[in-house]
Amino acid sequence: MPTSSIPLNQFDATQGVFRLSNSHPPAHLPVPNPTKSFWIDSAPDANPFAKEGSEGALTSDADICIIGSGITGVSAAYHLSQAIANGKLGKDKSLTAVILEARDFCSGATGRNGGHLIAATYKQFRRLQETYGTEQALRSMEMENHTVEALLDIIQAENLADAVDLAAWGHNDLFLTEKEAATAEGDLNSAKEAGVNVKSVEILDAQMMNDRYGTPYPGYRFPSHNLWPLKLVTELYKLAKSRTSNFSLTLHTRTPVTSITPSSPSASSIMPRRYTVNTPRGCISCSYIIHATNAYASHLLPQFTGPAGIIPNRGQVIALRAAIGRDKLGMAGWVANEISEYWFPMPAKYDGGKDGNPLVILGGGREATAPRFELYEDDDSVINEDVSRLLKDFLPNLFEGRYEKGRKPEMEWSGIIGRTIMRDPFVGPVLDVDGDPEKYEGQFISAGYSGHGMPRAFGCAEVVVDMIISEIGGLEWSIPNWLPDRYLTWNRFLNKEHATMG
Ligand SMILES: Cc1cc2nc3c(=O)[nH]c(=O)nc-3n(C[C@H](O)[C@H](O)[C@H](O)COP(=O)(O)OP(=O)(O)OC[C@H]3O[C@@H](n4cnc5c(N)ncnc54)[C@H](O)[C@@H]3O)c2cc1C
């Protein structure tokens, strides 16, 4: 029987590490020489906006500065364009926005992740229910359904499935231990009792799993998607830019924001702005700022440093060729070992190697980095050799005969996850922990998805944009019925109990 080569159930230990020390410095700026990821670097045309706006004059003024060009920043631009096009501020009202990106377009976590777009469906339900109550646990499921459905609707409406390499072949949770199987069973039952629609979750016992996929562990299977994250963000950017002439969107890559200072009103100001956003290429005046910087948020906002804030955490991914054809491999996205390892085969057009076999994207391997799990690491220019070894052996050990032992990955890269102790993002106005209500007025953040951003970032960006549009339009903002209250910034820093809850 194949065995896992790795120590299991390390997640609890990881949570403990968050609390070890409060003395970490704020995150650095993203390093200029990241490892090469499959999504960004496997084809010369994979990132058409890579260097967009990196040369020439810098925009000097915008209503809204968005810092970061990953899925959060670009989703925010998308939602702004929608709001203006839909006349949320009045028929002919226009807005200007600029996206500032430290490196190439979408070269942070979104350009380096595992490619899974998985709504929670039932996962973690019992923990969420016990910690936050049934209504909030239900919202946690709803928020991810809302986000995934919204993205799939855009992909369908704009006919983008092929352009973003959407693969709809479902998702398998694989249970390597009895504890994992018991936790999943508890989550599924609690979700069902609370009224979550879990009809699509199929229970696969060890025999069924072996017959279908060639691994003798039980698991659950449900509908889900994988895609090429950079291509999705590229398409969202194009849509945001072209939606309406009343929304002007500019992108400046290779333009790190180094500081933000309050603007001093000058006699020549036609339109007084709240802030000056400073970069090595010059500065930009703006009234609103969206921090879409995820793991790097504390560089500009030091109150997000340390365990109660957003913790940078290096993750690692490989692209590995399977040893058999796709008809025998069985198409599915997977998560195993309590969300540590995750993998899926790319669509058929990426089959290759000497036998034309599928290319599998596999991430995880955090177990190899115990006891500190590369928390507080924000350098994605290096890979960890222990993680490499673990990832290389992982699939051959789980699926006998389907992956070749010792086969070298075709690509390997790292990326920086933005973790929070609650495993949930901060969404809303930036607050000053020292109590000055005006210090960050007009600054907003959506960041800290804790390695699970694809089914959340687009929805969280929608919330932040809705707050800004409400403020500009003098409208009252109310929380959507799908957003968990605990995501909101004012329920986090102002509530120390939540800030330390694991
Ligand atoms: C290895 C790995 C695997 C993952 N796998 C998955 C997965 O399969 N499914 C899933 O749901 N989630 C996954 N995640 C998490 C997911 O990728 C993130 O939650 C999501 O991409 C976050 O998007 P973002 O736009 O907020 O951040 P990012 O994509 O990191 O974007 C932030 C951007 O801000 C820029 N920036 C930072 N500071 C500054 C500054 N001062 N000035 C200008 N620009 C700045 C950065 O360069 C970066 O481009 C994974 C993450 C990693 C690292």
PDB file of N, CA and C in Angstrom, residues 305-342:
ATOM      1  N   THR A 305       1.693  44.364  11.382  1.00  0.00           N
ATOM      2  CA  THR A 305       2.867  43.532  11.661  1.00  0.00           C
ATOM      3  C   THR A 305       2.568  42.550  12.789  1.00  0.00           C
ATOM      4  N   GLY A 306       3.089  41.342  12.684  1.00  0.00           N
ATOM      5  CA  GLY A 306       3.023  40.405  13.813  1.00  0.00           C
ATOM      6  C   GLY A 306       1.773  39.546  13.834  1.00  0.00           C
ATOM      7  N   PRO A 307       1.611  38.749  14.891  1.00  0.00           N
ATOM      8  CA  PRO A 307       0.572  37.718  14.922  1.00  0.00           C
ATOM      9  C   PRO A 307      -0.862  38.237  14.786  1.00  0.00           C
ATOM     10  N   ALA A 308      -1.148  39.461  15.225  1.00  0.00           N
ATOM     11  CA  ALA A 308      -2.523  39.965  15.105  1.00  0.00           C
ATOM     12  C   ALA A 308      -2.766  40.605  13.740  1.00  0.00           C
ATOM     13  N   GLY A 309      -1.737  40.638  12.905  1.00  0.00           N
ATOM     14  CA  GLY A 309      -1.875  41.296  11.607  1.00  0.00           C
ATOM     15  C   GLY A 309      -1.844  40.306  10.456  1.00  0.00           C
ATOM     16  N   ILE A 310      -1.028  40.625   9.437  1.00  0.00           N
ATOM     17  CA  ILE A 310      -0.918  39.753   8.262  1.00  0.00           C
ATOM     18  C   ILE A 310       0.517  39.234   8.202  1.00  0.00           C
ATOM     19  N   ILE A 311       0.645  37.930   8.247  1.00  0.00           N
ATOM     20  CA  ILE A 311       1.961  37.305   8.394  1.00  0.00           C
ATOM     21  C   ILE A 311       2.411  36.737   7.044  1.00  0.00           C
ATOM     22  N   PRO A 312       3.525  37.245   6.505  1.00  0.00           N
ATOM     23  CA  PRO A 312       4.042  36.657   5.276  1.00  0.00           C
ATOM     24  C   PRO A 312       4.494  35.216   5.526  1.00  0.00           C
ATOM     25  N   ASN A 313       4.233  34.357   4.597  1.00  0.00           N
ATOM     26  CA  ASN A 313       4.556  32.937   4.782  1.00  0.00           C
ATOM     27  C   ASN A 313       4.896  32.335   3.416  1.00  0.00           C
ATOM     28  N   ARG A 314       6.129  31.860   3.276  1.00  0.00           N
ATOM     29  CA  ARG A 314       6.528  31.330   1.972  1.00  0.00           C
ATOM     30  C   ARG A 314       5.840  29.999   1.677  1.00  0.00           C
ATOM     31  N   GLY A 315       5.332  29.873   0.469  1.00  0.00           N
ATOM     32  CA  GLY A 315       4.767  28.605  -0.006  1.00  0.00           C
ATOM     33  C   GLY A 315       5.539  28.170  -1.246  1.00  0.00           C
ATOM     34  N   GLN A 316       5.347  26.923  -1.665  1.00  0.00           N
ATOM     35  CA  GLN A 316       6.142  26.399  -2.783  1.00  0.00           C
ATOM     36  C   GLN A 316       5.288  25.496  -3.680  1.00  0.00           C
ATOM     37  N   VAL A 317       5.573  25.532  -4.956  1.00  0.00           N
ATOM     38  CA  VAL A 317       4.767  24.792  -5.934  1.00  0.00           C
ATOM     39  C   VAL A 317       5.698  24.184  -6.997  1.00  0.00           C
ATOM     40  N   ILE A 318       5.306  23.000  -7.511  1.00  0.00           N
ATOM     41  CA  ILE A 318       6.071  22.414  -8.628  1.00  0.00           C
ATOM     42  C   ILE A 318       5.124  22.058  -9.778  1.00  0.00           C
ATOM     43  N   ALA A 319       5.680  21.982 -10.972  1.00  0.00           N
ATOM     44  CA  ALA A 319       4.940  21.472 -12.136  1.00  0.00           C
ATOM     45  C   ALA A 319       5.591  20.144 -12.508  1.00  0.00           C
ATOM     46  N   LEU A 320       4.853  19.060 -12.336  1.00  0.00           N
ATOM     47  CA  LEU A 320       5.422  17.712 -12.448  1.00  0.00           C
ATOM     48  C   LEU A 320       4.666  16.913 -13.510  1.00  0.00           C
ATOM     49  N   ARG A 321       5.380  16.233 -14.372  1.00  0.00           N
ATOM     50  CA  ARG A 321       4.739  15.422 -15.412  1.00  0.00           C
ATOM     51  C   ARG A 321       4.315  14.075 -14.829  1.00  0.00           C
ATOM     52  N   ALA A 322       3.062  13.649 -15.074  1.00  0.00           N
ATOM     53  CA  ALA A 322       2.607  12.325 -14.619  1.00  0.00           C
ATOM     54  C   ALA A 322       3.265  11.240 -15.469  1.00  0.00           C
ATOM     55  N   ALA A 323       3.229  10.006 -14.958  1.00  0.00           N
ATOM     56  CA  ALA A 323       3.884   8.901 -15.682  1.00  0.00           C
ATOM     57  C   ALA A 323       2.909   8.128 -16.567  1.00  0.00           C
ATOM     58  N   ILE A 324       1.614   8.490 -16.499  1.00  0.00           N
ATOM     59  CA  ILE A 324       0.613   7.801 -17.325  1.00  0.00           C
ATOM     60  C   ILE A 324      -0.268   8.842 -18.012  1.00  0.00           C
ATOM     61  N   GLY A 325      -1.087   8.391 -18.962  1.00  0.00           N
ATOM     62  CA  GLY A 325      -1.934   9.308 -19.733  1.00  0.00           C
ATOM     63  C   GLY A 325      -3.138   9.790 -18.936  1.00  0.00           C
ATOM     64  N   ARG A 326      -3.807  10.825 -19.471  1.00  0.00           N
ATOM     65  CA  ARG A 326      -4.913  11.415 -18.712  1.00  0.00           C
ATOM     66  C   ARG A 326      -6.112  10.481 -18.605  1.00  0.00           C
ATOM     67  N   ASP A 327      -6.315   9.573 -19.561  1.00  0.00           N
ATOM     68  CA  ASP A 327      -7.447   8.644 -19.468  1.00  0.00           C
ATOM     69  C   ASP A 327      -7.289   7.744 -18.248  1.00  0.00           C
ATOM     70  N   LYS A 328      -6.054   7.407 -17.888  1.00  0.00           N
ATOM     71  CA  LYS A 328      -5.836   6.520 -16.732  1.00  0.00           C
ATOM     72  C   LYS A 328      -5.659   7.302 -15.434  1.00  0.00           C
ATOM     73  N   LEU A 329      -5.214   8.543 -15.540  1.00  0.00           N
ATOM     74  CA  LEU A 329      -4.903   9.315 -14.331  1.00  0.00           C
ATOM     75  C   LEU A 329      -6.178   9.704 -13.577  1.00  0.00           C
ATOM     76  N   GLY A 330      -7.243   9.999 -14.293  1.00  0.00           N
ATOM     77  CA  GLY A 330      -8.483  10.469 -13.643  1.00  0.00           C
ATOM     78  C   GLY A 330      -8.358  11.956 -13.334  1.00  0.00           C
ATOM     79  N   MET A 331      -9.221  12.738 -13.939  1.00  0.00           N
ATOM     80  CA  MET A 331      -9.090  14.195 -13.797  1.00  0.00           C
ATOM     81  C   MET A 331      -9.762  14.677 -12.512  1.00  0.00           C
ATOM     82  N   ALA A 332      -9.022  15.394 -11.688  1.00  0.00           N
ATOM     83  CA  ALA A 332      -9.585  15.993 -10.463  1.00  0.00           C
ATOM     84  C   ALA A 332      -8.576  16.960  -9.866  1.00  0.00           C
ATOM     85  N   GLY A 333      -9.100  17.960  -9.163  1.00  0.00           N
ATOM     86  CA  GLY A 333      -8.253  18.768  -8.289  1.00  0.00           C
ATOM     87  C   GLY A 333      -8.255  18.097  -6.924  1.00  0.00           C
ATOM     88  N   TRP A 334      -7.163  18.235  -6.175  1.00  0.00           N
ATOM     89  CA  TRP A 334      -7.043  17.505  -4.918  1.00  0.00           C
ATOM     90  C   TRP A 334      -6.502  18.385  -3.792  1.00  0.00           C
ATOM     91  N   VAL A 335      -6.920  18.058  -2.585  1.00  0.00           N
ATOM     92  CA  VAL A 335      -6.260  18.570  -1.387  1.00  0.00           C
ATOM     93  C   VAL A 335      -6.080  17.387  -0.448  1.00  0.00           C
ATOM     94  N   ALA A 336      -4.904  17.296   0.180  1.00  0.00           N
ATOM     95  CA  ALA A 336      -4.675  16.206   1.133  1.00  0.00           C
ATOM     96  C   ALA A 336      -3.947  16.734   2.342  1.00  0.00           C
ATOM     97  N   ASN A 337      -3.892  15.937   3.361  1.00  0.00           N
ATOM     98  CA  ASN A 337      -3.070  16.234   4.515  1.00  0.00           C
ATOM     99  C   ASN A 337      -3.459  17.559   5.153  1.00  0.00           C
ATOM    100  N   GLU A 338      -4.769  17.639   5.459  1.00  0.00           N
ATOM    101  CA  GLU A 338      -5.313  18.839   6.110  1.00  0.00           C
ATOM    102  C   GLU A 338      -4.876  20.120   5.425  1.00  0.00           C
ATOM    103  N   ILE A 339      -5.231  20.243   4.183  1.00  0.00           N
ATOM    104  CA  ILE A 339      -4.985  21.374   3.280  1.00  0.00           C
ATOM    105  C   ILE A 339      -3.516  21.704   3.026  1.00  0.00           C
ATOM    106  N   SER A 340      -2.625  20.807   3.357  1.00  0.00           N
ATOM    107  CA  SER A 340      -1.231  21.146   3.081  1.00  0.00           C
ATOM    108  C   SER A 340      -0.858  20.918   1.618  1.00  0.00           C
ATOM    109  N   GLU A 341      -1.145  19.735   1.079  1.00  0.00           N
ATOM    110  CA  GLU A 341      -0.781  19.482  -0.320  1.00  0.00           C
ATOM    111  C   GLU A 341      -2.015  19.651  -1.209  1.00  0.00           C
ATOM    112  N   TYR A 342      -1.813  20.262  -2.371  1.00  0.00           N
ATOM    113  CA  TYR A 342      -2.923  20.500  -3.296  1.00  0.00           C
ATOM    114  C   TYR A 342      -2.371  20.343  -4.703  1.00  0.00           C
TER     115      TYR A 342
END
